[in-house]
XYZ file of C-alpha atoms in Angstrom:
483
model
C -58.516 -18.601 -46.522
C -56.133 -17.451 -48.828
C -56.858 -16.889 -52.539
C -55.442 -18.689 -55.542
C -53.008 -16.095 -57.098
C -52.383 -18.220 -60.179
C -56.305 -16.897 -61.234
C -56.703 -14.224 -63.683
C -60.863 -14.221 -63.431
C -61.121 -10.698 -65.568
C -58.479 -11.687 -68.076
C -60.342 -15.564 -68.458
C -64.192 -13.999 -68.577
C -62.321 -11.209 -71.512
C -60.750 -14.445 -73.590
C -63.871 -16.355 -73.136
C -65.837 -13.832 -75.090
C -62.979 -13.356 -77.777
C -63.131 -16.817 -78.690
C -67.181 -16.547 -78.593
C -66.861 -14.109 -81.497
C -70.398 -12.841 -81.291
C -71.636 -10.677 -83.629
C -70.661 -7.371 -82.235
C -74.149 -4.964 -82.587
C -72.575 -2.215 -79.897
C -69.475 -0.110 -79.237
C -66.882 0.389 -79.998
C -67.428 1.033 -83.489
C -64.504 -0.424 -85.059
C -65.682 -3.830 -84.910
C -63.355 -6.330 -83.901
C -60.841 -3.288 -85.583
C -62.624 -3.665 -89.191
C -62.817 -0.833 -89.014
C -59.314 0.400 -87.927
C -57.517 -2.017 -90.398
C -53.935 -0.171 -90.324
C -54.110 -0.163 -86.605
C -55.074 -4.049 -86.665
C -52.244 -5.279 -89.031
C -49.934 -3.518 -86.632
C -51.575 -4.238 -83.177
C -52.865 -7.569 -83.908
C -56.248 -8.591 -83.645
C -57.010 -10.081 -80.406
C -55.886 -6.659 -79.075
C -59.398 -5.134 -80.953
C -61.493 -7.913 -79.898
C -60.886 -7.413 -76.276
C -61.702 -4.076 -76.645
C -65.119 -4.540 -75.274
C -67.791 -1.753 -73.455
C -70.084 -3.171 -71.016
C -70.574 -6.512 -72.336
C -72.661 -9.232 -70.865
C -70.926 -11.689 -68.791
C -67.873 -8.963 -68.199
C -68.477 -6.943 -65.186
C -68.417 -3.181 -64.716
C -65.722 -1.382 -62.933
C -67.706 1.491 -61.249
C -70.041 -1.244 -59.779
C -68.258 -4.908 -59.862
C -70.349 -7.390 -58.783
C -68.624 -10.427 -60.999
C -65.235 -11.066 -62.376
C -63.947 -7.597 -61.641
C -64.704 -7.867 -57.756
C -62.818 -11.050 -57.978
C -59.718 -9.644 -59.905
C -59.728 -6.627 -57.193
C -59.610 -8.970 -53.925
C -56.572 -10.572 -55.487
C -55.711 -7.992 -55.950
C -55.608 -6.513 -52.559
C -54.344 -9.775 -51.242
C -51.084 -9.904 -52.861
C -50.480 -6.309 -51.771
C -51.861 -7.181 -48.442
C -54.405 -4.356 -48.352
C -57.929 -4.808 -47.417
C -59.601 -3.649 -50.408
C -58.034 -3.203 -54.281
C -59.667 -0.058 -56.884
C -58.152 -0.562 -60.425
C -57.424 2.454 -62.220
C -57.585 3.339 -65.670
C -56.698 6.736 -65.654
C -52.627 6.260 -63.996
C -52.618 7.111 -60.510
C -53.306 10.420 -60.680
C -56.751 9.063 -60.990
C -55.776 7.222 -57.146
C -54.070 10.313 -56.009
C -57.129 12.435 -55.898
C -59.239 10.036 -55.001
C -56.815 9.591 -51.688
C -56.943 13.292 -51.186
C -61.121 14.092 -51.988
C -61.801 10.579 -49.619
C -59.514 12.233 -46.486
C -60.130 16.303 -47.245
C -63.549 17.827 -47.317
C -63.085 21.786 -48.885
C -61.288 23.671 -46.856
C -59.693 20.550 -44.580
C -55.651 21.021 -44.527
C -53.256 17.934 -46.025
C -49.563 17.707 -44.562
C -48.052 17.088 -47.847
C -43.719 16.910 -48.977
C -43.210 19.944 -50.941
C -41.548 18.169 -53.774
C -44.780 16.659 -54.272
C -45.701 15.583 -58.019
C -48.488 18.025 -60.209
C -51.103 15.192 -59.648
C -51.470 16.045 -55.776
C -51.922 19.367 -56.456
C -54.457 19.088 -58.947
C -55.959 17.046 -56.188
C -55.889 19.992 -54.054
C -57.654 21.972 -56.480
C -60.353 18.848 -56.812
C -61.019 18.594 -52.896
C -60.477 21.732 -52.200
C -57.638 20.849 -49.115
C -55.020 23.496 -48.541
C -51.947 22.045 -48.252
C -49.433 22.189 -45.374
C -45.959 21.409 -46.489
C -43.257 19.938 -44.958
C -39.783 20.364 -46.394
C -37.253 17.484 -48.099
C -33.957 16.933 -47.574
C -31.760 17.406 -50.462
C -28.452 16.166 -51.501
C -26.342 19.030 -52.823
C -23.409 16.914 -53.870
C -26.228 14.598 -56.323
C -28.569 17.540 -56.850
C -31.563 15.965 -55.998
C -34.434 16.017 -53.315
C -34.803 13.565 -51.215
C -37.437 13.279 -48.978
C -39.175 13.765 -45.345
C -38.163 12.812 -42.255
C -40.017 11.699 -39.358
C -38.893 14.575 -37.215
C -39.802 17.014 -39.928
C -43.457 15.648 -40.025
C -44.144 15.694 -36.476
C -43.048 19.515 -36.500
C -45.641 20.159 -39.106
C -48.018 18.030 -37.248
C -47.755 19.809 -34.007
C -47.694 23.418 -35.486
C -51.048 22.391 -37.773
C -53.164 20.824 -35.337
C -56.441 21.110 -37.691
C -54.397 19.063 -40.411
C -57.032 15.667 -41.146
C -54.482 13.934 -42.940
C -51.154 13.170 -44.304
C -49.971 12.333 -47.927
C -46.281 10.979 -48.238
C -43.934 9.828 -51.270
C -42.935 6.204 -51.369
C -40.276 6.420 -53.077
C -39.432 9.289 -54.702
C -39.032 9.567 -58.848
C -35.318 8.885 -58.237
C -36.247 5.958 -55.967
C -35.249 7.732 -52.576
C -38.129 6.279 -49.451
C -37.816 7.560 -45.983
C -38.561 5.686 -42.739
C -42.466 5.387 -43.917
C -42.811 3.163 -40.476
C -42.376 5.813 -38.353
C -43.811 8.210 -40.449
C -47.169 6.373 -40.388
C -46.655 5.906 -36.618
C -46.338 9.772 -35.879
C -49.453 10.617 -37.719
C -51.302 8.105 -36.203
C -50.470 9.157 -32.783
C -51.726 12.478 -33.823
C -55.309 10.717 -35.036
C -54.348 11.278 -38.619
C -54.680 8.981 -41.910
C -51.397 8.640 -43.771
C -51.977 8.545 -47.593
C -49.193 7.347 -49.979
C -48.325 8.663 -53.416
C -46.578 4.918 -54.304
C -46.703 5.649 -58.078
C -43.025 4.324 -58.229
C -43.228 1.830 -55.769
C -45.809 -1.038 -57.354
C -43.110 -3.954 -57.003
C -41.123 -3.301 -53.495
C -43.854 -5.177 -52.277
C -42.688 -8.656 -53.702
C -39.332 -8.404 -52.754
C -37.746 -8.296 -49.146
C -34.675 -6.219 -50.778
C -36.377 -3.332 -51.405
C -37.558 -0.439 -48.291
C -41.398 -1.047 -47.160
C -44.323 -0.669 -48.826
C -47.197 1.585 -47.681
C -49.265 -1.325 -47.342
C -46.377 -2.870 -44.658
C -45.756 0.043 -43.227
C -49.506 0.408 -42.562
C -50.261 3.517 -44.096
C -54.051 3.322 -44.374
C -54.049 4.043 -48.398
C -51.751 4.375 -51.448
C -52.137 4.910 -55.216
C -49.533 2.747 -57.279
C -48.804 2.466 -60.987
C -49.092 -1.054 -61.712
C -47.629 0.187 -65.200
C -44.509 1.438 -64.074
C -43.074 -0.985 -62.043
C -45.375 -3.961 -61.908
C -45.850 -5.362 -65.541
C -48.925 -3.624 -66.454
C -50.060 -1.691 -69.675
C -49.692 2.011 -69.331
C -52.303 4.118 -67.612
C -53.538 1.059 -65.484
C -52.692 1.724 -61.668
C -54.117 0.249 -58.552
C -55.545 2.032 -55.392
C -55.325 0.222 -52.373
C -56.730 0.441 -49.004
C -55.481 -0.790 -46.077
C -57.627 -1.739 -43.107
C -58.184 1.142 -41.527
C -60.036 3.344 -39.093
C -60.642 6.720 -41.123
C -61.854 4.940 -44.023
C -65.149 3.433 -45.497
C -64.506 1.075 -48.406
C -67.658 1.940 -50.039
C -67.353 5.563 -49.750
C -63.953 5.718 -51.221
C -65.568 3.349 -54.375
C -68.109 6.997 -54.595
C -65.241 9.148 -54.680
C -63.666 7.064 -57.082
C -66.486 6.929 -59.130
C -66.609 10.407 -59.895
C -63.751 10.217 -61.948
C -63.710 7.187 -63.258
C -64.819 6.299 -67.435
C -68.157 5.151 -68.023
C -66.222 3.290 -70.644
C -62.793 1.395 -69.279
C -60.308 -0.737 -71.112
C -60.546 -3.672 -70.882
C -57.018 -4.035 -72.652
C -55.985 -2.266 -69.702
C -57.875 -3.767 -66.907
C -56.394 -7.938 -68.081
C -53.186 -6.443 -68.400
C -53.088 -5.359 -64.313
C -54.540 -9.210 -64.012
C -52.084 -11.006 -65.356
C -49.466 -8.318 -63.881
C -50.688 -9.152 -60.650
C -50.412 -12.910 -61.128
C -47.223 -12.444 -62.217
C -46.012 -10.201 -59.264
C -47.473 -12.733 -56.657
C -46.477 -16.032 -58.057
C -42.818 -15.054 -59.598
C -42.325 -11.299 -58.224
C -39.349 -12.751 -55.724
C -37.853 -15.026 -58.118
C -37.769 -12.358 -60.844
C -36.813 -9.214 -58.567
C -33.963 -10.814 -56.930
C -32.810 -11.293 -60.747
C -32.781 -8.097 -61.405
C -31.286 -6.347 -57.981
C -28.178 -8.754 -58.909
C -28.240 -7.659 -61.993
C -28.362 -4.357 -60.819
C -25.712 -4.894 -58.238
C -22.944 -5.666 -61.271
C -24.152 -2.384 -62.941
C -23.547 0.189 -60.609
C -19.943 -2.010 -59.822
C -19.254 -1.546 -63.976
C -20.286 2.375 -64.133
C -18.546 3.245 -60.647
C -15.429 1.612 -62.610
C -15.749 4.772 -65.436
C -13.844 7.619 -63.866
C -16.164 10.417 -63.257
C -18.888 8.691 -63.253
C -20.842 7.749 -59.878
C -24.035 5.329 -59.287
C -24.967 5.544 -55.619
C -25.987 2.493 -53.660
C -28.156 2.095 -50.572
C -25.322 2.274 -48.507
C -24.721 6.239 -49.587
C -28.340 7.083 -48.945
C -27.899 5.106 -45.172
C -24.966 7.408 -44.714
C -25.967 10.313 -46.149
C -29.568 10.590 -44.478
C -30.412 8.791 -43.495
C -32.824 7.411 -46.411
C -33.321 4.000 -48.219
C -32.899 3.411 -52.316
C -35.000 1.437 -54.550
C -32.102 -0.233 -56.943
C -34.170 -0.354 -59.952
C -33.722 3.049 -60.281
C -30.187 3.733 -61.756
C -28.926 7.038 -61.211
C -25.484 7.938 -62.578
C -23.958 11.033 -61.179
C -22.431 12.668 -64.809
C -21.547 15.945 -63.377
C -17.549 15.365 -62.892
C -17.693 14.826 -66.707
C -18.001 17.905 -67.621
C -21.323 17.398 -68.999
C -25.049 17.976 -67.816
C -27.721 15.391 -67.509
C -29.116 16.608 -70.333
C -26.208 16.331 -72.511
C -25.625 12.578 -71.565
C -29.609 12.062 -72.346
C -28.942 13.712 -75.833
C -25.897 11.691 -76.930
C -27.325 8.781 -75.709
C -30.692 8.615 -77.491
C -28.212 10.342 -80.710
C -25.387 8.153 -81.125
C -26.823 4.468 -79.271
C -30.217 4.629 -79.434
C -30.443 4.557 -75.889
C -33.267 6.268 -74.322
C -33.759 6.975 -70.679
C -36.189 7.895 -67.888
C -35.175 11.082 -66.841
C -32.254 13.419 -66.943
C -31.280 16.669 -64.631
C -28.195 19.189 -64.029
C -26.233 16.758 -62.724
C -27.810 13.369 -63.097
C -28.852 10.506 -65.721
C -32.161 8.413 -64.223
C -32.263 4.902 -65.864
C -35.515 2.976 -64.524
C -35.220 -1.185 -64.932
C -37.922 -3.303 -64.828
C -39.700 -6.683 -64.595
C -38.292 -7.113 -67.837
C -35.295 -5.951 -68.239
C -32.118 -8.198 -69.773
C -28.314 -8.037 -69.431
C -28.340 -6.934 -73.045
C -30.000 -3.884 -72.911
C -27.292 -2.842 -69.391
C -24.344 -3.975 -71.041
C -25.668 -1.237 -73.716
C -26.002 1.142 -71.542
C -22.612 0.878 -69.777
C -20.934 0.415 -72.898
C -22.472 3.897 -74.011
C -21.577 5.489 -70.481
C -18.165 4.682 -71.299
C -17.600 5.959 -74.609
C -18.911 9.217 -73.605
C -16.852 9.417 -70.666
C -13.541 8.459 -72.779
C -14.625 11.551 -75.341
C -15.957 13.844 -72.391
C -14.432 17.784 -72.892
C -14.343 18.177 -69.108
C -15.530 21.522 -69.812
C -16.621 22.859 -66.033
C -20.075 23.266 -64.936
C -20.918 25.572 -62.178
C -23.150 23.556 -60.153
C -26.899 25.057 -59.423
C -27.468 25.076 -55.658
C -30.863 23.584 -55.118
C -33.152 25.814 -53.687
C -35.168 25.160 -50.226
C -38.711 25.747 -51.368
C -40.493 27.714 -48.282
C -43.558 28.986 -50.060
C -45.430 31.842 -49.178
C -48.984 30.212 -49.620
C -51.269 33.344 -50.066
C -54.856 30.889 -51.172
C -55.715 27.452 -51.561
C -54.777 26.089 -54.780
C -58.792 26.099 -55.591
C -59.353 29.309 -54.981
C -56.337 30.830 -57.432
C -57.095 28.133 -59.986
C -60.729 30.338 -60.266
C -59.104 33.912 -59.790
C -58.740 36.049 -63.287
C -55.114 36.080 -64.101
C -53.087 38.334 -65.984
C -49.943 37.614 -67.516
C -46.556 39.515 -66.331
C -43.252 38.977 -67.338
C -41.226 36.659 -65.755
C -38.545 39.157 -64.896
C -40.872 41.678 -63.299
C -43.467 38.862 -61.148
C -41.577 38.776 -58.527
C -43.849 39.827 -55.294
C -46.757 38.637 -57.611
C -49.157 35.720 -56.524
C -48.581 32.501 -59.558
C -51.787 31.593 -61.257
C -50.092 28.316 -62.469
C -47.503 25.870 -61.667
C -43.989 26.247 -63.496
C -42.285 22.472 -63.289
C -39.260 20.838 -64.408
C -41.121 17.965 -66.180
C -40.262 15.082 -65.604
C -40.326 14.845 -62.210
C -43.231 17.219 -62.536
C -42.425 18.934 -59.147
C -43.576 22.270 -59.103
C -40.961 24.717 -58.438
C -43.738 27.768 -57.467
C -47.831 26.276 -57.452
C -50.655 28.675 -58.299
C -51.564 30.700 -55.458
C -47.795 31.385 -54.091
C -45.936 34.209 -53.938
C -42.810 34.158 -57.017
C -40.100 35.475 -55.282
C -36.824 36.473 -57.016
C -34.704 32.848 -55.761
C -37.210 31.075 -57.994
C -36.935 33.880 -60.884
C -33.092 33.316 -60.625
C -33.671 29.619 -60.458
C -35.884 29.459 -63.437
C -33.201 31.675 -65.511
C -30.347 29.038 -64.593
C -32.355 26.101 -65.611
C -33.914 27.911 -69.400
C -29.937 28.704 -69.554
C -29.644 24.924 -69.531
C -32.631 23.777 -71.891
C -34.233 22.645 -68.939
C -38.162 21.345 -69.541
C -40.373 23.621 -67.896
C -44.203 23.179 -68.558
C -47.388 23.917 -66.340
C -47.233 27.300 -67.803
C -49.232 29.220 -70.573
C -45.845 30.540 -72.502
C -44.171 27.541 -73.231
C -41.008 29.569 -73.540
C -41.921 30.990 -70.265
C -40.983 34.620 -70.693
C -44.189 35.521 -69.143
C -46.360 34.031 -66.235
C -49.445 34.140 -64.997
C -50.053 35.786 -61.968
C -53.504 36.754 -59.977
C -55.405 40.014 -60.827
């Protein structure tokens, strides 16, 4: 019998007690925000009253027996997984719970090597050593794509003691592969398929968008409700599909050892109503926004050297799939950098974007995005491109990562490091991850050998003001390597 997705039982039991207004003889201490009055007059005061700690009537997440139970099978059956975890701590929180429910210590994980900082620090949490399989990339855009079937069952077959395999769906720039067939070669191979979906909440509710991981029957995924699905940030969802590798009950354990003793509640309605939303009114209001979407990229492919790509480049240039709520504009025939374009925009229109590279702009619409703030945006794109110098950039090859993996991630996370300068590590074995955040991909992960490509690399992107974090210098002029 299907459920009644118009029901928001967590966000009804939360209002119930707000309206009770009962005298409030626990945490938090603030006291209905009496005691936070500046952050009250701003925030509003419902906001304080629903944030509640273990109150009767409300149920607890580590253990829901009540309202929360409820909220989660809706949950699950609007994404059409068997069982629904919500998160309070982002996905990462789902991401190593995937990878700790699949990986006992020294089990190996086929994982993409453009894989974001929260797998890894699930690495480091399990104890898996990774296996990684390398992306495609797209030298004319600059950017990594993703893995291919044929590329997986390579790993697959030269790994045989891999126990499972974790996939992006999509990527940070909104690139998916063929996730069917990726599911369908690990499963051959007796092997779980876990998806990083962080970016992917809402190509469930629409049929214009490539598969979920929940369609394509990957057996579990770890989505941020927030991102793309209408939620408050730091609430994500961890879904299970059903599946024959996985215990519901044991993945709740593993879950549990990371989870709060003291959720938000702020957080938790917010995924309730986001979910309501999504299944009642996610086709209606997606297919608004892909034709919105549709007469963007038509506008900014009109402003000479400018380029949005559509799904149709990625099918000819893969092939790979695109999730259109990410807008990437191609800025690198302007004679300007990503960076550049990110600057001026947030400078002169008060424009302020996801993400921004070498080459590339990243804007990410949503659930609630209007014509107004586009029109903005393209109106901006133009201006710069009428005043654009033209000056030449030499384009940065992107490098193929092909790590030299010397120990598990665990292991060199515990080793005594030293620090070396950056110019003279090459040879040496990282104690830490150097990233270009965002995307937060690691560009060498502790425990790999820094060779001199990835010095050079790093040189050419500080040259460019590039964000690099994961390191102990900020600046990074030195690194830490192994003793």
């Amino acid at each position: 019998m299907l459920l009644d997705q118009n029901r928001t039982p967590l966000f009804e039991a939360v209002k119930y007690h707000v309206k009770r207004n009962a005298v409030p003889l626990q945490i938090p201490g603030h006291k209905h925000g009496h005691g936070l009055s500046e952050y009250r007059d701003f925030v509003g005061e419902n906001v304080l009253r629903m944030d509640l700690n273990q109150t009767r009537g409300i149920d607890l997440i580590w253990d829901p027996t009540r309202v929360i139970l409820e909220s989660e099978a809706l949950m699950a059956e609007a994404f059409g997984a068997a069982d629904a975890y919500f998160l309070i701590n982002g996905t990462t929180s789902g991401v190593q719970t995937m990878i700790m429910s699949a990986c006992k210590p020294g089990a190996q994980i086929i994982v993409p090597r453009n894989a974001h900082k929260s797998i890894f620090n699930g690495l480091i949490l399990s104890g898996a050593e990774p296996v990684y399989v390398q992306p495609e990339i797209d030298q004319d855009l600059g950017i990594v794509l993703g893995i291919t079937e044929s590329n997986l069952a390579s790993a697959i077959q030269k790994n045989p003691r891999a126990s499972a395999v974790l996939t992006i769906n999509p990527s940070y720039y909104g690139i998916a592969g063929h996730l069917n067939q990726i599911v369908e070669v690990a499963h051959q191979h007796g092997m779980p398929v876990l998806v990083d979906e962080a970016h992917g909440t809402h190509m469930h509710f629409h049929h214009g968008f490539p598969v979920s991981a929940m369609q394509a029957g990957a057996d579990m995924s770890a989505a941020s409700l927030h991102k793309t699905g209408g939620s408050m940030t730091q609430s994500s969802v961890l879904l299970l599909n059903k599946s024959d590798y996985f215990n519901a009950s044991y993945v709740r354990k593993v879950l549990n050892l990371t989870y709060s003793s003291s959720p938000s509640y702020v957080l938790l309605c917010s995924m309730d109503v986001a979910r309501k939303q999504l299944a009642t009114r996610g086709e209606e209001i997606l297919g608004h926004l892909l034709d919105m979407l549709s007469w963007a990229r038509e506008e900014i492919n009109g402003i000479e050297g400018l380029f949005a790509p559509t799904c149709q480049y990625f099918a000819n240039n893969g092939p790979f799939y695109l999730d259109e709520t990410k807008l990437l504009v191609n800025v690198h025939q302007l004679g300007l950098t990503g960076y550049e374009v990110e600057e001026l925009l947030a400078r002169d229109y008060n424009i302020l974007i996801e993400l921004a590279d070498m080459y590339n702009i990243l804007a990410i619409t949503g659930l609630g995005e209007q014509r107004k703030y586009l029109e903005a945006f393209i109106h901006a794109l133009a201006d710069i491109a009428r005043h654009a110098q033209g000056r030449k950039i030499n384009k940065i090859q992107s490098i193929q990562f092909n790590p030299v993996v010397t120990m598990p991630p665990r292991e060199a996370f515990y080793r005594n490091k030293k620090p070396v300068a950056l110019e003279q590590s090459a040879g040496e074995v990282s104690g830490e991850m150097i990233m270009v955040y965002p995307p937060g991909i690691p560009l060498v992960s502790m425990g790999e050998i820094i060779t001199s490509d990835i010095i050079d690399y790093i040189k050419k992107l500080k040259e460019e003001k590039c964000t690099l974090q994961g390191t102990a210098d900020p600046k990074v002029e030195y690194v830490m390597v192994i003793e």
